Each structure stands twice: as C-alpha cells, then as structure tokens.
Amino acid sequence: MKALSIIVLILVLPLTLAAATIADTDPDKFLRLENDTQQAIVYAVIKSPPAEIEARLLEPSRLFFSLQKDWDHLASSTFNPCISTENEEILVLGISLDPSGIWPVWYLRLNKAAYQGSLGKLSVSKAKPFLKDRISVTLDSRELDLNYFKARVDGRYIEWLKYNDTLRFSRNSLPIKIFQTNQSATVQIAATQARWLRKAGTDLERLVFVKDGNNLYLMAGSFSPFDKGFGLLLRVYGNDPTVGVQSQMIIDLRIAGPFGAIFLYPGQGQKTRIVGEYAWNGYYVEGRIRLDFLTDAQKTALLSGLVEVASSQSDGIMSEEFVLSQTRLLQ
C-alpha cells in the first residue's frame, strides 16, 4: 500500500469499555498501535455498536466530525503503547489522507486469539480497504478540520514556539543538587564530580507543559543533544517537599529509542504502569501523559501540586540525577 497519512479509529468491544482504567495500564495488558507509514496518523476510540458504526459509515463525515473531541495523534514511525487487550475484539478503522483529497476508508480487525499471537502490536500498514457493495467508502477531505490539536507528539519543534515556557534555563545554569548512584549506593556529589553534567541532554534549556482534555503534553529542549539513557523525572508531592515529605509518585520519561513509553512509579509497593508515550528528535523530546490513567488524587497532585523536575542519565551501571527546579506545571 502506498504510504499515506491515515486517520485511525479504534473500536474496542464490548461497548461498555470507556477510557482505560488504572488496572488496565499494566504493560502486559496492552498492544502497541504502530504507525509504520511515512506520515502522521490521527485516531479515536469509538464507543458504538459495530452495526451502528457500519450504518453511520454511509455518512462518514458526520461520524468523524462527531468524534473530534476523541481524536488522537501519532507521528510517523511512532506507536501508542496503550491499546487495551481486555476485550474480545479490536476493530481499527482508518482513512488515508490521499493528496487528491478523496480519502478511502480502511480497516484492521482482530479477535482476542489473533492479537494474542500478534507479538504485541497492531501495524497501520496492514489495514485493508473498507468496501460497500464492492466500492471503497471514501471521505472528502474538505469535510474535516485536522487543525484540532493543541500539541502533537510528532517530533516537530515548531508547534511549541507559540507556548510560553514552564521552565527555562541558561547555558550556565547549575543543578540545585546532583545525585550519583553506583552499585545501589546513592550519594550527593559536587558538579565537578559529575560525569554527565551538561552532556547527553541533562542541561535542559526549556520545558513546556500544555493540558488538552485528558492529556498533559510536554516538550523538553536541551543545549546538548539527548541520548539513550536520558530521563526526565517528575517527582510529584502532596505538599511542599521542603518539609521533608516523600513524593507521592514519580513520572519517568526514559529515552530508549526514537519513541517509547512514559512510566508511572506510584510508590508504596504498587506496580509500575504505562501512562503515556514520547517521541525524541535530536535536541528535543515530546511526550504525552494520559491523565485518565491516573487516579483523581494523582491527577490533582500532578496538575495543582508542587513537582520537582530533574534530568538524569544512565549507562546501566551508574546513573546521575540533576535536580533542576521545584514548580507547579500549570502556572
């Protein structure tokens, strides 16, 4: 199939499924929706019966317009790691954004047995044409406005220029504190002792947070190019950490490749969970934290409470953490 942009719509059955719950965000219970095409994709979760969807596809522009508030976005060569496998069937409907402006509808349908053997991923490139009376269902591009998103995790820096910085640092800024961990021992060290000071992305230049519905988007830019092993840590406190309390949770964006998952460490013996995804491109990394994967208390603490921001780097044997600021993300 020729590489085209695709709007992808995911219908998860049974119909009682709403947004993924806290229990659903175990990495073992998810498939990855991989955009292995050369263009970005937009997709949404449809919560209607299959028969109703098929009937409404006779007027596809109305269907897609009604789903605008649920649209989601993935850049080329990225993936959404959060497609739940708690259901008997997954139906993926797609629209290719052909340059002609006539967009054919595609689909990918898997039952539970099929996606259990799918090696944990759904590939957009495997979508098949949706036919009605042996004729492809199409959508006129003039009927949809795709300029809907405040932010996108697509590796493009330019869209972030319109937003004010949440935090900004100078090239000569020094961390508040530096911690080094080696062989399970963690000690505070001086800047002159740090291996990764102002290297591999640890010297952040700007950090931006933008809330859009149930998503908290972020962009981090650095004076030095990011490298594998870099981590952006958000320690979320229930109150002011200066009084010595422990953080409620830690959100960790850890670069393992050009794209990947963002993890939540809830603390108190709770299991680590996927809560979002990131895309990395040289001096910039973008991410999205899915707020509906957090409890109400966690969401309130993240959006309204005090958050300690740190960069880190690790080679698998030794790691260093650079505490940069304590702030409220949405000021």
XYZ file of C-alpha atoms in Angstrom:
331
model
C 0.000 0.000 0.000
C 1.338 3.437 -0.862
C 2.499 5.317 2.258
C -0.196 7.839 3.172
C -1.348 9.717 6.247
C -4.125 7.821 7.961
C -6.811 8.733 10.455
C -7.219 5.607 12.550
C -10.317 4.873 14.588
C -10.195 2.099 17.163
C -13.391 0.301 18.122
C -12.910 -1.794 21.227
C -15.585 -4.356 22.068
C -17.604 -4.861 24.233
C -19.221 -1.447 24.197
C -19.084 -0.875 27.933
C -15.373 -0.058 27.695
C -14.614 3.593 28.396
C -11.176 5.138 28.872
C -8.602 2.654 30.164
C -8.753 2.256 33.918
C -5.893 2.179 36.369
C -5.872 -1.624 36.377
C -5.688 -1.690 32.583
C -2.410 0.193 32.350
C -0.257 -2.819 33.202
C 2.205 -3.039 30.236
C 1.430 -6.770 29.909
C -2.219 -5.973 29.068
C -1.553 -3.687 26.114
C -0.915 -3.830 22.413
C 1.060 -1.188 20.579
C -0.637 0.593 17.709
C 2.341 1.183 15.392
C 2.245 3.872 12.742
C 4.662 2.208 10.347
C 3.687 4.538 7.492
C 5.602 7.620 6.378
C 3.024 10.149 7.590
C 1.321 11.053 10.844
C -1.950 9.410 11.831
C -4.960 10.594 13.806
C -7.238 8.151 15.602
C -10.050 7.871 18.146
C -11.760 5.219 20.278
C -15.338 4.617 19.101
C -17.882 3.556 21.733
C -20.751 2.454 19.460
C -22.044 -0.995 18.396
C -20.446 -2.410 15.222
C -23.769 -2.398 13.351
C -24.281 1.274 14.201
C -20.755 2.134 13.067
C -21.253 0.385 9.748
C -24.541 2.229 9.200
C -23.017 5.584 10.074
C -20.146 4.950 7.676
C -22.631 5.633 4.905
C -22.188 9.246 6.059
C -18.549 9.124 7.192
C -18.055 12.883 7.543
C -20.737 13.041 10.245
C -19.157 10.119 12.048
C -15.669 11.575 12.104
C -16.869 15.059 12.979
C -18.800 13.657 15.954
C -15.586 12.007 17.189
C -13.468 15.148 17.008
C -13.125 15.514 20.774
C -11.710 11.954 20.929
C -9.208 12.275 18.116
C -5.665 11.295 18.958
C -2.385 11.647 17.088
C 0.739 9.615 16.319
C 3.743 10.695 14.292
C 5.288 8.535 11.594
C 7.378 5.658 12.988
C 5.907 6.064 16.470
C 3.423 3.989 18.434
C 0.696 4.183 21.029
C 1.588 1.610 23.702
C -1.821 1.801 25.381
C -4.301 -0.266 23.313
C -6.068 -2.475 25.869
C -6.227 -6.258 25.374
C -9.003 -6.736 27.920
C -11.613 -7.203 25.174
C -12.733 -9.964 22.836
C -12.277 -7.998 19.623
C -10.448 -4.941 18.280
C -11.570 -3.175 15.123
C -9.338 -0.497 13.603
C -10.923 1.786 11.000
C -8.618 4.070 9.027
C -8.800 6.890 6.500
C -5.844 7.530 4.186
C -5.212 11.245 3.654
C -4.608 10.946 -0.066
C -3.254 14.144 -1.728
C -6.234 14.015 -4.102
C -8.494 14.950 -1.177
C -10.611 11.783 -1.563
C -9.832 9.632 1.448
C -10.595 5.873 1.243
C -11.593 4.123 4.462
C -9.545 1.115 5.673
C -9.906 -1.397 8.484
C -7.990 -3.896 10.596
C -9.975 -6.367 12.691
C -8.549 -8.795 15.236
C -10.170 -11.159 17.717
C -8.505 -11.964 21.010
C -6.798 -15.130 19.742
C -5.363 -13.236 16.776
C -3.920 -10.335 18.715
C -2.514 -12.634 21.386
C -0.381 -14.023 18.548
C 0.421 -10.610 17.074
C 3.684 -10.117 19.027
C 2.059 -7.267 20.935
C 1.497 -4.851 18.066
C -1.037 -3.632 15.515
C 0.506 -2.228 12.329
C -1.321 0.536 10.466
C 0.236 -0.582 7.165
C -1.752 -3.835 7.331
C -5.127 -2.091 7.083
C -7.483 -3.385 4.349
C -9.931 -1.349 2.231
C -13.442 -0.933 3.627
C -15.921 -1.805 0.884
C -19.654 -1.134 0.486
C -21.246 -3.026 -2.392
C -17.689 -3.717 -3.604
C -16.967 0.000 -3.778
C -14.495 1.717 -1.466
C -16.063 4.027 1.122
C -14.446 7.474 0.830
C -14.433 10.802 2.639
C -13.928 14.250 1.139
C -11.028 15.996 2.895
C -12.869 19.341 2.816
C -15.361 17.999 5.342
C -12.876 17.619 8.210
C -10.676 20.106 10.054
C -7.462 18.458 11.256
C -6.125 21.613 12.951
C -7.703 20.443 16.184
C -4.794 19.566 18.441
C -3.092 21.957 20.813
C 0.014 19.793 20.672
C 1.163 16.604 18.991
C 3.828 14.070 19.866
C 5.337 14.119 16.387
C 8.951 15.249 16.758
C 8.230 18.724 15.324
C 9.605 21.599 17.414
C 7.966 24.481 15.553
C 4.490 23.976 17.018
C 5.861 24.635 20.513
C 7.067 28.156 19.707
C 3.586 29.549 20.375
C 3.604 28.394 24.014
C 5.248 30.065 26.998
C 7.951 28.143 28.829
C 7.033 26.471 32.088
C 10.742 26.468 32.960
C 13.712 27.997 31.159
C 17.400 27.647 31.977
C 20.568 29.389 30.823
C 23.522 27.565 29.334
C 25.499 28.202 32.527
C 22.788 27.056 34.941
C 23.864 24.586 37.595
C 21.541 21.975 39.143
C 20.179 22.536 42.648
C 21.517 19.109 43.623
C 23.294 16.219 41.883
C 22.970 12.588 42.961
C 25.074 9.691 41.719
C 24.018 6.056 42.045
C 26.537 3.243 41.648
C 26.112 -0.356 42.819
C 22.888 0.539 44.670
C 24.542 3.306 46.707
C 23.309 6.873 46.139
C 25.371 9.886 47.205
C 25.130 13.614 46.618
C 28.095 14.907 44.628
C 29.560 18.226 43.530
C 29.199 19.481 39.966
C 32.909 18.901 39.360
C 32.424 15.198 40.120
C 29.530 14.652 37.720
C 30.164 12.548 34.637
C 27.152 13.805 32.646
C 26.930 17.442 33.694
C 25.824 19.425 30.592
C 26.009 16.293 28.453
C 23.552 13.929 26.738
C 20.563 16.219 27.265
C 20.912 16.738 31.022
C 21.393 20.509 30.514
C 17.785 21.433 29.733
C 17.115 24.750 28.010
C 13.307 24.866 28.187
C 10.422 22.782 29.420
C 6.803 23.335 28.355
C 3.592 21.719 29.630
C 0.210 22.086 27.876
C -3.042 20.491 29.062
C -5.521 19.436 26.379
C -8.534 17.493 27.615
C -7.354 14.274 29.255
C -3.790 14.757 28.049
C -0.860 16.648 29.530
C 1.643 17.319 26.731
C 5.258 18.239 27.383
C 8.251 19.375 25.367
C 11.824 19.443 26.644
C 14.644 21.153 24.740
C 18.296 20.902 25.699
C 21.587 22.662 24.959
C 23.185 19.270 24.219
C 21.538 16.534 22.120
C 19.555 13.951 24.038
C 20.936 10.439 24.074
C 19.699 6.991 25.041
C 19.595 6.622 28.794
C 18.350 10.176 29.344
C 15.477 10.528 31.778
C 13.095 13.362 32.603
C 11.816 12.797 36.126
C 8.755 14.466 37.630
C 8.527 13.866 41.389
C 5.012 14.777 42.396
C 4.451 15.862 46.011
C 1.272 16.028 48.039
C 2.591 19.186 49.700
C 5.762 21.235 49.895
C 8.799 18.877 49.802
C 10.833 21.338 51.866
C 9.181 19.917 54.994
C 10.765 16.544 54.255
C 7.805 14.539 52.969
C 8.254 11.815 50.364
C 6.895 12.227 46.883
C 3.522 10.689 46.099
C 4.718 9.319 42.773
C 7.352 9.657 40.064
C 6.664 10.026 36.343
C 9.646 8.896 34.266
C 10.239 9.642 30.580
C 13.249 7.452 29.809
C 14.736 7.532 26.297
C 15.346 4.027 24.971
C 14.915 4.891 21.275
C 13.226 7.403 18.965
C 9.858 6.691 20.591
C 8.613 4.787 23.627
C 6.501 4.758 26.756
C 6.298 7.058 29.789
C 6.056 5.237 33.111
C 4.492 5.957 36.490
C 6.091 4.748 39.727
C 3.207 5.101 42.209
C 5.227 4.142 45.298
C 4.072 2.163 48.326
C 4.673 -1.187 46.640
C 2.306 -0.515 43.735
C 3.134 -1.800 40.275
C 4.804 0.431 37.679
C 2.385 1.420 34.898
C 2.489 2.940 31.418
C 0.826 6.373 31.437
C 1.894 7.857 28.098
C 4.378 7.982 25.253
C 7.209 10.143 23.910
C 8.985 10.966 20.638
C 12.656 12.005 20.537
C 14.369 14.023 17.820
C 17.881 15.296 18.500
C 17.736 18.279 20.851
C 14.019 17.882 21.575
C 11.758 15.315 23.168
C 7.968 15.477 23.295
C 5.630 13.444 25.444
C 2.054 12.954 26.480
C 0.827 11.906 29.924
C -2.650 10.368 29.756
C -4.463 11.886 32.703
C -7.296 9.351 32.600
C -4.702 6.698 33.522
C -4.194 8.433 36.896
C -6.399 8.369 39.955
C -8.207 11.593 40.826
C -5.753 12.214 43.664
C -2.742 11.631 41.405
C -4.177 13.879 38.706
C -4.819 16.695 41.188
C -1.325 16.404 42.651
C 0.288 16.484 39.190
C -1.716 19.423 37.841
C -2.002 21.529 41.011
C 0.708 20.393 43.389
C 4.410 21.053 43.612
C 6.557 18.989 41.233
C 10.317 18.508 41.400
C 11.860 18.402 37.911
C 15.098 16.506 37.331
C 17.101 15.289 34.358
C 19.164 12.132 34.544
C 21.474 9.904 32.552
C 22.456 6.273 32.961
C 24.694 3.737 31.235
C 23.115 0.768 33.002
C 25.835 0.640 35.652
C 25.991 4.178 37.001
C 23.367 6.905 36.905
C 23.306 10.595 37.776
C 20.319 12.769 38.581
C 20.315 16.561 38.241
C 17.611 18.306 40.271
C 16.712 21.433 38.298
C 13.644 23.034 39.846
C 10.558 22.767 42.005
C 7.494 24.241 40.323
C 3.805 23.907 39.510
C 3.428 22.627 35.979
C 0.377 24.692 35.016
C 1.048 28.241 36.200
